[in-house]
CSV table of C-alpha atoms in Angstrom, one decimal:
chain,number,residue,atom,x,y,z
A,266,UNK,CA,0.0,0.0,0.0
A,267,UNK,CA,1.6,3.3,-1.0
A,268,UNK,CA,-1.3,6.0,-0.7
A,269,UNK,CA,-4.2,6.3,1.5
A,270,UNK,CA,-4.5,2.8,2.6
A,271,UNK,CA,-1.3,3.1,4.5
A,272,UNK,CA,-1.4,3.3,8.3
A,273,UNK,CA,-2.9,6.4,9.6
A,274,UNK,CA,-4.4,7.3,6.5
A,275,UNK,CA,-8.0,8.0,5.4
A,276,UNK,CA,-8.7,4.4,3.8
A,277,UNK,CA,-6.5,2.4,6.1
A,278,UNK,CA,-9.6,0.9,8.1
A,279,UNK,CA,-10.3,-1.0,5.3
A,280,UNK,CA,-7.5,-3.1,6.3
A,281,UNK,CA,-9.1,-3.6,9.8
A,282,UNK,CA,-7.7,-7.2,10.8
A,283,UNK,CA,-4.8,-7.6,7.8
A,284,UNK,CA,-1.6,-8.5,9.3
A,285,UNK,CA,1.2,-6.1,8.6
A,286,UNK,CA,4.7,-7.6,7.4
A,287,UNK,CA,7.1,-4.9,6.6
A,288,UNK,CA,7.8,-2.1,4.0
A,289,UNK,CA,9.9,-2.3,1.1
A,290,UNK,CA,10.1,-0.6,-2.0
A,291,UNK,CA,8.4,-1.4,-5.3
A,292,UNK,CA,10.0,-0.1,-8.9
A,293,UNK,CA,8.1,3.1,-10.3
A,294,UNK,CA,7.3,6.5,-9.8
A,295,UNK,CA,4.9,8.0,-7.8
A,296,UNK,CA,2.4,11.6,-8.7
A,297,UNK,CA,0.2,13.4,-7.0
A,298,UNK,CA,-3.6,13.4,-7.9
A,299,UNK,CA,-5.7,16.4,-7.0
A,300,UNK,CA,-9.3,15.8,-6.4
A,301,UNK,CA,-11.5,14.3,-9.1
A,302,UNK,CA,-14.8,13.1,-9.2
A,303,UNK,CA,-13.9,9.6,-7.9
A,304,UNK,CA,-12.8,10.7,-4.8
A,305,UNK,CA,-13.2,14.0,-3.1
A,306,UNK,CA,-9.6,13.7,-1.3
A,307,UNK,CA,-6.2,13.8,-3.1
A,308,UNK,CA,-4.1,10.4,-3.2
A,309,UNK,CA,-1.2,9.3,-4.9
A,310,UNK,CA,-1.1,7.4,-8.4
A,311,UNK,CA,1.8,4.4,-9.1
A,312,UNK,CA,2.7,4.5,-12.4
A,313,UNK,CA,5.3,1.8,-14.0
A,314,UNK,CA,8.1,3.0,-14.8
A,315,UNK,CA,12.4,1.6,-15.6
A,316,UNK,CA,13.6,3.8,-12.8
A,317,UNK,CA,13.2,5.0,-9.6
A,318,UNK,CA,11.3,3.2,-6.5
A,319,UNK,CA,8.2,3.6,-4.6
A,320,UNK,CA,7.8,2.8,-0.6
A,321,UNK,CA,5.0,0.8,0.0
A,322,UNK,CA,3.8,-1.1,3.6
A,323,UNK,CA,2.7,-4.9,2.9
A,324,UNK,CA,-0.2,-6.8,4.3
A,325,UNK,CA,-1.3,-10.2,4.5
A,326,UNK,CA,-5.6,-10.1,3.6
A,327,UNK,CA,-7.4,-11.0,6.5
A,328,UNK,CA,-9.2,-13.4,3.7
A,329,UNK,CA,-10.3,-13.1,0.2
A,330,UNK,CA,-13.5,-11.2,-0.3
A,331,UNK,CA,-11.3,-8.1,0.9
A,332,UNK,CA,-9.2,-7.9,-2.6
A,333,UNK,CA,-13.3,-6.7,-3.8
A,334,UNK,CA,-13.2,-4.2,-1.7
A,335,UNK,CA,-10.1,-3.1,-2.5
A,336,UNK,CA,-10.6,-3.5,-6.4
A,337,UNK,CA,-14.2,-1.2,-5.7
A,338,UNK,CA,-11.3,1.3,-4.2
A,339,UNK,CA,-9.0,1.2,-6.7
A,340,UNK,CA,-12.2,1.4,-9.5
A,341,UNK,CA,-10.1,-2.0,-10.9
A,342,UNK,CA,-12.7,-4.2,-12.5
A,343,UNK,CA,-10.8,-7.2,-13.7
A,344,UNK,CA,-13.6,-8.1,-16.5
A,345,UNK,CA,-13.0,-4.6,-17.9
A,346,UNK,CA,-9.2,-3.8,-17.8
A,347,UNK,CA,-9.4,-1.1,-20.7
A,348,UNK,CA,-12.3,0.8,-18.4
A,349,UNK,CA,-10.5,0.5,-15.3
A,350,UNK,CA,-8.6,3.6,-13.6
A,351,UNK,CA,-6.2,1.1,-12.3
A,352,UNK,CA,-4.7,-2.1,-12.5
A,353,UNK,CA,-4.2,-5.2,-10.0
A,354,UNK,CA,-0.8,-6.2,-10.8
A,355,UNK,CA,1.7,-8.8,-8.5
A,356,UNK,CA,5.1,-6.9,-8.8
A,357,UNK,CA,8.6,-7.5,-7.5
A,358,UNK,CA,9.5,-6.3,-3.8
A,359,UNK,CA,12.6,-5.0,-3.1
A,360,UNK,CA,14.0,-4.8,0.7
A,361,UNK,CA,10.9,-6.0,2.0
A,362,UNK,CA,9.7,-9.0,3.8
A,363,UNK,CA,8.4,-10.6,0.8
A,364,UNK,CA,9.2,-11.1,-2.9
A,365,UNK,CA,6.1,-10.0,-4.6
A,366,UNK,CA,3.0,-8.0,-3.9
A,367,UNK,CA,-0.1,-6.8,-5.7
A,368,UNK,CA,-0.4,-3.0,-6.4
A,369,UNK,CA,-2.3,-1.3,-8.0
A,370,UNK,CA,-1.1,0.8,-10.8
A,371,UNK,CA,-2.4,3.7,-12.7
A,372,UNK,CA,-3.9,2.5,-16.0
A,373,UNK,CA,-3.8,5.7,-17.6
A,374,UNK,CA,-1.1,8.4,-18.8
A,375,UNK,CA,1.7,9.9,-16.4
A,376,UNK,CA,0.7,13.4,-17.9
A,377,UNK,CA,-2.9,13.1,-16.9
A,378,UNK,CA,-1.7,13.1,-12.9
A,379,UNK,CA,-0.4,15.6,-10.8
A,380,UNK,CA,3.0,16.6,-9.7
A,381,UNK,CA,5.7,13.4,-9.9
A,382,UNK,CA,6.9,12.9,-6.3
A,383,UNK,CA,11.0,11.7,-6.4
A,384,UNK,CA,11.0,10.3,-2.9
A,385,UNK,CA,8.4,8.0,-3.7
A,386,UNK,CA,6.6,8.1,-0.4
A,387,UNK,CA,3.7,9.7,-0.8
A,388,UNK,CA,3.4,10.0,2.6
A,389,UNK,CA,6.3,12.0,4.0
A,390,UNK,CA,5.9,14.4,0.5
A,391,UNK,CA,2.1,15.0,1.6
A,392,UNK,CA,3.6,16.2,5.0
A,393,UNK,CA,6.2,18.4,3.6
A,394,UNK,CA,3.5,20.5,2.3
């Protein structure tokens, strides 16, 4: 989790009874999305990139109906990929306690988000402000 499903953040309840393993980083790059009509709220988007690294915190579901929930989040609807605003996507972990993870990365174009954030924790940039 790299945005608002992270600890302390607005959508982190939905993780109520996950078990959290660890952080680690994830290869990408992280921007900035101002409110849209989705959500009300800003949150960050992960887009797949060949360089630079994104800091994400990694939970085991507390079973499987939950990945819904997070899919209904994420407006990821696996029988419509091309409709979706993201994708569900296992990708390699580095430093972390495990080697893969899903995430969910931003089907759409970099240019269509807001400002690219170079740390890659979404986070800390957020409190910067």
């Amino acid at each position: 989790m790299y945005g608002t499903l992270r600890r302390g953040d607005r959508n982190h309840h939905l993780l109520a009874g996950c078990t959290f393993l660890g952080s680690g980083q994830v290869d990408g790059a992280l921007y900035d999305v101002p409110t849209t009509p989705y959500r009300p709220y800003p949150y960050p988007a992960l887009v797949t990139t060949e360089t630079g690294r994104v800091l994400v915190e990694l939970y085991r579901l507390a079973d499987a109906g939950l990945i819904g929930t997070l899919d209904e989040l994420e407006r990821y609807d696996p029988a419509d990929e091309s409709g979706s605003q993201y994708l569900r996507r296992v990708v390699r972990v580095h430093d972390g306690p495990v080697p893969t993870a899903i995430v969910y990365v931003y089907a759409g174009r970099p240019e269509e988000l807001g400002e690219r954030i170079d740390s890659g924790d979404w986070a800390a940039w957020r409190g910067a402000r």
